[in-house]
């Protein structure tokens, strides 16, 4: 009976680690897919407004922020962002034929710079895994302060 309980205790952390690893892998693939779809579909206009680029930027923010909130940390918000950035960097390179995927026009600029701004905002707005803000938390940068003595020590 004791051996069975110890075996279950060993399997639980391994299963949780495997599920977390698979989740991060899915988030990377999701970021790559968003980069492929957004790279080819960002240039639809409704009159002078690049409506598709605006939609792509909104989806990038929502996925990155939602992943960070659901997984409970900034790393989960950064993972799909990294997948999107890798794909987008590939699309920015020119080919010998002169073709580019993200063109030098309003929709391309909005997709590229708006996407980067949306992803940075999503990562910064995601709460830290420790629960507090890394920017607003006061840190002690010296030796640990002395503990106050209790009245029982006297």
Coordinates of N, CA and C in Angstrom, one line a residue:
X1 N 0.8 -1.2 0.0 CA 0.0 0.0 0.0 C 0.9 1.3 0.0
X2 N 1.9 1.3 0.8 CA 2.8 2.4 0.9 C 3.6 2.6 -0.4
X3 N 4.0 1.5 -1.0 CA 4.7 1.6 -2.3 C 3.8 2.2 -3.4
X4 N 2.5 1.8 -3.4 CA 1.6 2.4 -4.4 C 1.5 3.9 -4.2
X5 N 1.4 4.4 -3.0 CA 1.2 5.8 -2.7 C 2.5 6.5 -3.2
X6 N 3.7 6.0 -2.9 CA 4.9 6.6 -3.3 C 5.0 6.7 -4.8
X7 N 4.6 5.6 -5.5 CA 4.6 5.6 -7.0 C 3.7 6.7 -7.6
X8 N 2.5 6.9 -7.0 CA 1.6 7.9 -7.4 C 2.2 9.3 -7.2
X9 N 2.9 9.5 -6.1 CA 3.5 10.8 -5.8 C 4.6 11.1 -6.8
X10 N 5.3 10.1 -7.2 CA 6.4 10.3 -8.2 C 5.8 10.7 -9.6
X11 N 4.7 10.0 -10.0 CA 4.1 10.2 -11.3 C 3.4 11.6 -11.4
X12 N 2.9 12.1 -10.4 CA 2.2 13.4 -10.5 C 3.1 14.5 -10.9
X13 N 4.2 14.8 -10.3 CA 5.1 15.9 -10.8 C 5.5 15.7 -12.3
X14 N 5.8 14.4 -12.6 CA 6.3 14.2 -14.0 C 5.1 14.4 -15.0
X15 N 3.9 14.1 -14.6 CA 2.8 14.3 -15.5 C 2.5 15.8 -15.6
X16 N 2.6 16.5 -14.5 CA 2.4 18.0 -14.6 C 3.5 18.6 -15.4
X17 N 4.7 18.2 -15.3 CA 5.8 18.8 -16.1 C 5.6 18.4 -17.6
X18 N 5.1 17.3 -17.9 CA 4.9 16.9 -19.3 C 3.8 17.7 -19.9
X19 N 2.7 17.9 -19.1 CA 1.6 18.7 -19.6 C 2.0 20.2 -19.8
X20 N 2.8 20.7 -18.9 CA 3.3 22.1 -19.1 C 4.2 22.2 -20.3
X21 N 5.1 21.2 -20.5 CA 5.9 21.2 -21.7 C 5.1 21.2 -23.0
X22 N 4.1 20.3 -23.0 CA 3.3 20.2 -24.2 C 2.5 21.5 -24.4
X23 N 2.1 22.1 -23.3 CA 1.3 23.4 -23.5 C 2.2 24.5 -24.0
X24 N 3.5 24.6 -23.6 CA 4.4 25.6 -24.1 C 4.7 25.3 -25.6
X25 N 4.8 24.0 -26.0 CA 5.1 23.7 -27.4 C 3.9 24.1 -28.2
X26 N 2.7 23.9 -27.7 CA 1.5 24.3 -28.5 C 1.4 25.8 -28.6
X27 N 1.8 26.5 -27.6 CA 1.9 28.0 -27.7 C 2.9 28.5 -28.7
X28 N 4.0 27.8 -28.8 CA 5.0 28.2 -29.8 C 4.4 27.9 -31.2
X29 N 3.8 26.8 -31.4 CA 3.2 26.5 -32.7 C 2.1 27.5 -33.0
X30 N 1.3 27.9 -32.0 CA 0.3 28.9 -32.2 C 0.9 30.2 -32.7
X31 N 2.0 30.6 -32.1 CA 2.7 31.8 -32.5 C 3.2 31.7 -33.9
X32 N 3.8 30.6 -34.2 CA 4.2 30.4 -35.6 C 3.1 30.4 -36.6
X33 N 2.0 29.8 -36.3 CA 0.8 29.8 -37.2 C 0.3 31.3 -37.3
X34 N 0.2 32.0 -36.2 CA -0.3 33.4 -36.3 C 0.7 34.2 -37.2
X35 N 2.0 33.9 -37.1 CA 2.9 34.6 -38.0 C 2.7 34.3 -39.5
X36 N 2.4 33.1 -39.8 CA 2.2 32.7 -41.2 C 0.9 33.3 -41.7
X37 N -0.1 33.1 -41.0 CA -1.4 33.6 -41.4 C -1.4 35.1 -41.5
X38 N -0.9 35.8 -40.4 CA -0.8 37.2 -40.4 C 0.1 37.8 -41.5
X39 N 1.2 37.1 -41.8 CA 2.1 37.6 -42.8 C 1.5 37.6 -44.2
X40 N 0.6 36.7 -44.5 CA 0.0 36.6 -45.8 C -1.3 37.3 -45.9
X41 N -2.0 37.6 -44.7 CA -3.3 38.1 -44.7 C -3.4 39.5 -44.2
X42 N -2.3 40.2 -43.8 CA -2.4 41.5 -43.2 C -2.7 42.7 -44.1
X43 N -2.8 42.5 -45.4 CA -2.9 43.6 -46.3 C -4.3 43.8 -46.9
X44 N -5.3 43.4 -46.2 CA -6.7 43.7 -46.7 C -7.1 45.1 -46.2
X45 N -7.6 45.9 -47.1 CA -8.0 47.3 -46.7 C -9.5 47.4 -46.8
X46 N -10.1 48.2 -46.0 CA -11.5 48.7 -46.1 C -11.3 50.2 -46.3
X47 N -11.4 50.6 -47.5 CA -11.1 52.0 -47.9 C -9.6 52.3 -47.5
X48 N -9.3 53.3 -46.8 CA -7.8 53.5 -46.5 C -7.4 52.8 -45.2
X49 N -8.2 52.1 -44.6 CA -7.9 51.5 -43.3 C -7.4 50.0 -43.5
X50 N -6.2 49.7 -43.0 CA -5.8 48.3 -43.1 C -6.5 47.4 -42.0
X51 N -7.7 47.0 -42.3 CA -8.5 46.4 -41.3 C -8.0 45.0 -40.9
X52 N -7.4 44.3 -41.9 CA -6.8 43.0 -41.5 C -5.6 43.1 -40.6
X53 N -4.8 44.1 -40.8 CA -3.6 44.3 -40.0 C -4.1 44.6 -38.5
X54 N -5.1 45.4 -38.4 CA -5.6 45.8 -37.1 C -6.2 44.5 -36.4
X55 N -6.9 43.7 -37.2 CA -7.4 42.4 -36.6 C -6.3 41.5 -36.2
X56 N -5.2 41.4 -37.0 CA -4.1 40.6 -36.6 C -3.4 41.0 -35.4
X57 N -3.3 42.3 -35.2 CA -2.6 42.9 -34.0 C -3.5 42.6 -32.8
X58 N -4.8 42.8 -32.9 CA -5.7 42.5 -31.8 C -5.7 41.0 -31.4
X59 N -5.6 40.1 -32.4 CA -5.5 38.7 -32.1 C -4.2 38.4 -31.4
X60 N -3.1 39.0 -31.9 CA -1.8 38.8 -31.2 C -1.8 39.2 -29.8
X61 N -2.4 40.3 -29.5 CA -2.4 40.8 -28.1 C -3.3 39.8 -27.3
X62 N -4.5 39.4 -27.8 CA -5.4 38.6 -27.1 C -4.8 37.2 -26.8
X63 N -4.1 36.6 -27.7 CA -3.6 35.3 -27.5 C -2.4 35.4 -26.5
X64 N -1.5 36.3 -26.7 CA -0.4 36.4 -25.8 C -0.8 36.7 -24.4
X65 N -1.7 37.7 -24.2 CA -2.1 38.1 -22.9 C -3.0 37.0 -22.3
X66 N -3.8 36.3 -23.1 CA -4.6 35.2 -22.6 C -3.8 34.0 -22.1
X67 N -2.7 33.7 -22.9 CA -1.9 32.6 -22.5 C -1.1 32.9 -21.2
X68 N -0.7 34.1 -21.1 CA 0.0 34.5 -19.8 C -1.0 34.5 -18.6
X69 N -2.2 34.9 -18.8 CA -3.1 34.9 -17.7 C -3.5 33.4 -17.4
X70 N -3.7 32.6 -18.4 CA -4.2 31.2 -18.2 C -3.1 30.4 -17.5
X71 N -1.8 30.6 -18.0 CA -0.7 29.8 -17.5 C -0.1 30.4 -16.2
X72 N -0.4 31.6 -15.9 CA 0.0 32.2 -14.7 C 1.4 32.8 -14.6
X73 N 1.9 33.3 -15.8 CA 3.2 33.9 -15.7 C 3.5 34.6 -17.1
X74 N 4.6 35.4 -17.0 CA 5.0 36.2 -18.2 C 5.6 35.3 -19.2
X75 N 6.2 34.2 -18.8 CA 6.8 33.3 -19.8 C 5.8 32.7 -20.8
X76 N 4.6 32.4 -20.3 CA 3.6 31.9 -21.2 C 3.1 33.0 -22.2
X77 N 3.2 34.2 -21.8 CA 2.8 35.3 -22.7 C 3.9 35.6 -23.7
X78 N 5.1 35.3 -23.3 CA 6.2 35.5 -24.2 C 6.4 34.4 -25.2
X79 N 6.0 33.2 -25.0 CA 6.2 32.1 -25.9 C 5.5 32.2 -27.2
X80 N 4.2 32.5 -27.3 CA 3.6 32.7 -28.6 C 4.2 34.0 -29.3
X81 N 4.6 35.0 -28.5 CA 5.2 36.2 -29.1 C 6.5 35.8 -29.8
X82 N 7.3 34.9 -29.2 CA 8.5 34.5 -29.8 C 8.3 33.7 -31.1
X83 N 7.3 32.9 -31.1 CA 6.9 32.2 -32.3 C 6.5 33.1 -33.4
X84 N 5.7 34.1 -33.1 CA 5.3 35.1 -34.1 C 6.5 35.9 -34.6
X85 N 7.4 36.3 -33.7 CA 8.5 37.1 -34.1 C 9.5 36.3 -35.0
X86 N 9.7 35.0 -34.7 CA 10.5 34.2 -35.6 C 10.0 34.2 -37.0
X87 N 8.7 33.9 -37.1 CA 8.1 33.8 -38.4 C 8.1 35.2 -39.1
X88 N 7.8 36.2 -38.4 CA 7.8 37.6 -39.0 C 9.2 38.0 -39.5
X89 N 10.2 37.6 -38.7 CA 11.6 37.9 -39.2 C 11.9 37.2 -40.5
X90 N 11.4 36.0 -40.6 CA 11.6 35.2 -41.9 C 10.9 36.0 -43.0
X91 N 9.7 36.5 -42.8 CA 9.0 37.2 -43.8 C 9.6 38.5 -44.2
X92 N 10.4 39.1 -43.3 CA 11.0 40.4 -43.6 C 12.2 40.3 -44.5
X93 N 12.7 39.1 -44.7 CA 13.9 39.0 -45.6 C 13.4 39.0 -47.0
X94 N 14.2 39.7 -47.8 CA 13.9 39.7 -49.3 C 14.5 38.5 -50.0
X95 N 13.9 38.1 -51.0 CA 14.3 36.9 -51.8 C 15.1 37.4 -53.0
X96 N 15.8 36.6 -53.7 CA 16.6 37.0 -54.9 C 15.6 37.5 -56.0
X97 N 14.4 37.0 -56.0 CA 13.4 37.4 -57.0 C 12.9 38.8 -56.7
X98 N 13.1 39.3 -55.5 CA 12.6 40.6 -55.1 C 11.3 40.6 -54.4
X99 N 10.8 39.4 -54.1 CA 9.5 39.2 -53.4 C 9.7 39.4 -51.9
X100 N 8.7 40.0 -51.3 CA 8.7 40.1 -49.8 C 7.3 39.8 -49.4
X101 N 7.1 39.3 -48.2 CA 5.8 38.9 -47.7 C 5.2 40.1 -47.0
X102 N 5.9 40.8 -46.2 CA 5.4 42.0 -45.5 C 5.9 43.2 -46.3
X103 N 5.0 43.8 -46.9 CA 5.4 44.9 -47.9 C 5.6 46.2 -47.1
X104 N 6.3 47.1 -47.8 CA 6.6 48.4 -47.3 C 5.5 49.4 -47.5
X105 N 4.4 49.1 -46.9 CA 3.2 50.0 -47.0 C 2.5 50.2 -45.6
X106 N 1.4 50.8 -45.5 CA 0.7 51.1 -44.3 C 0.4 49.8 -43.5
X107 N -0.2 48.9 -44.2 CA -0.6 47.6 -43.6 C 0.6 46.9 -43.0
X108 N 1.7 46.9 -43.8 CA 2.9 46.2 -43.3 C 3.5 46.8 -42.1
X109 N 3.6 48.2 -42.1 CA 4.1 48.9 -40.9 C 3.2 48.7 -39.7
X110 N 1.9 48.7 -39.9 CA 1.0 48.5 -38.8 C 1.1 47.1 -38.3
X111 N 1.1 46.2 -39.2 CA 1.2 44.8 -38.7 C 2.5 44.5 -38.0
X112 N 3.6 45.0 -38.5 CA 4.9 44.8 -37.9 C 5.1 45.5 -36.5
X113 N 5.0 46.9 -36.6 CA 5.2 47.7 -35.4 C 4.0 47.6 -34.4
X114 N 2.8 47.5 -34.9 CA 1.7 47.3 -34.0 C 1.7 46.0 -33.3
X115 N 2.1 45.0 -34.1 CA 2.3 43.6 -33.5 C 3.3 43.6 -32.4
X116 N 4.5 44.2 -32.6 CA 5.5 44.3 -31.6 C 5.0 45.0 -30.4
X117 N 4.3 46.1 -30.6 CA 3.8 46.9 -29.4 C 2.7 46.1 -28.7
X118 N 1.9 45.4 -29.4 CA 0.8 44.6 -28.8 C 1.4 43.5 -27.9
X119 N 2.4 42.8 -28.5 CA 3.1 41.7 -27.7 C 3.8 42.2 -26.5
X120 N 4.5 43.4 -26.6 CA 5.2 43.9 -25.4 C 4.2 44.3 -24.4
X121 N 3.1 44.9 -24.8 CA 2.0 45.3 -23.9 C 1.4 44.1 -23.2
X122 N 1.2 43.1 -24.0 CA 0.6 41.9 -23.4 C 1.5 41.2 -22.4
X123 N 2.8 41.2 -22.6 CA 3.8 40.6 -21.7 C 3.9 41.4 -20.4
X124 N 3.9 42.8 -20.6 CA 4.0 43.6 -19.4 C 2.7 43.7 -18.6
X125 N 1.6 43.5 -19.2 CA 0.3 43.5 -18.4 C 0.0 42.1 -17.8
X126 N 0.7 41.1 -18.2 CA 0.5 39.8 -17.6 C 1.1 39.8 -16.2
X127 N 0.4 39.3 -15.2 CA 0.9 39.3 -13.8 C 2.1 38.3 -13.7
X128 N 3.0 38.6 -12.9 CA 4.2 37.7 -12.7 C 3.7 36.4 -12.0
X129 N 4.5 35.3 -12.2 CA 4.2 34.1 -11.5 C 4.3 34.2 -10.0
X130 N 5.1 35.1 -9.5 CA 5.3 35.2 -8.1 C 4.1 36.0 -7.5
X131 N 3.3 36.6 -8.3 CA 2.1 37.3 -7.8 C 2.3 38.8 -7.7
X132 N 3.5 39.3 -7.6 CA 3.7 40.8 -7.5 C 4.3 41.3 -8.8
X133 N 4.3 42.6 -8.9 CA 4.9 43.3 -10.0 C 6.4 43.4 -9.8
X134 N 7.1 43.0 -10.8 CA 8.6 43.0 -10.7 C 9.1 44.5 -10.7
X135 N 8.2 45.4 -11.3 CA 8.7 46.8 -11.4 C 8.3 47.6 -10.1
X136 N 7.2 47.3 -9.5 CA 6.7 48.1 -8.4 C 7.0 47.5 -7.1
X137 N 7.6 46.3 -7.0 CA 7.9 45.7 -5.7 C 9.2 46.3 -5.2
X138 N 9.2 46.6 -3.9 CA 10.4 47.1 -3.3 C 11.3 46.0 -2.9
X139 N 12.5 46.1 -3.3 CA 13.5 45.0 -3.0 C 14.5 45.6 -2.0
X140 N 15.0 44.7 -1.2 CA 16.2 45.1 -0.3 C 17.4 44.7 -1.0
X141 N 18.3 45.6 -1.2 CA 19.6 45.4 -1.9 C 20.8 45.3 -1.0
X142 N 20.6 45.0 0.2 CA 21.7 44.9 1.1 C 21.5 43.7 2.0
X143 N 22.2 43.7 3.1 CA 22.0 42.6 4.0 C 20.6 42.5 4.6
X144 N 20.2 41.4 4.9 CA 18.8 41.2 5.4 C 18.7 42.0 6.7
X145 N 17.6 42.8 6.8 CA 17.4 43.6 8.0 C 17.2 42.7 9.2
X146 N 17.5 43.2 10.3 CA 17.4 42.5 11.6 C 15.9 42.3 11.9
X147 N 15.6 41.1 12.4 CA 14.3 40.8 12.8 C 13.9 41.5 14.1
X148 N 12.8 42.1 14.2 CA 12.4 42.7 15.5 C 12.3 41.6 16.6
X149 N 12.7 42.0 17.8 CA 12.7 41.0 18.9 C 11.3 41.0 19.4
X150 N 10.9 39.8 19.8 CA 9.6 39.6 20.4 C 9.7 40.0 21.9
X151 N 8.6 40.3 22.5 CA 8.6 40.7 24.0 C 9.0 39.5 24.8
X152 N 9.0 38.3 24.3 CA 9.3 37.1 25.1 C 10.8 37.0 25.3
X153 N 11.6 37.7 24.4 CA 13.1 37.6 24.5 C 13.7 38.4 25.7
X154 N 12.9 39.3 26.3 CA 13.5 40.1 27.4 C 13.5 39.4 28.6

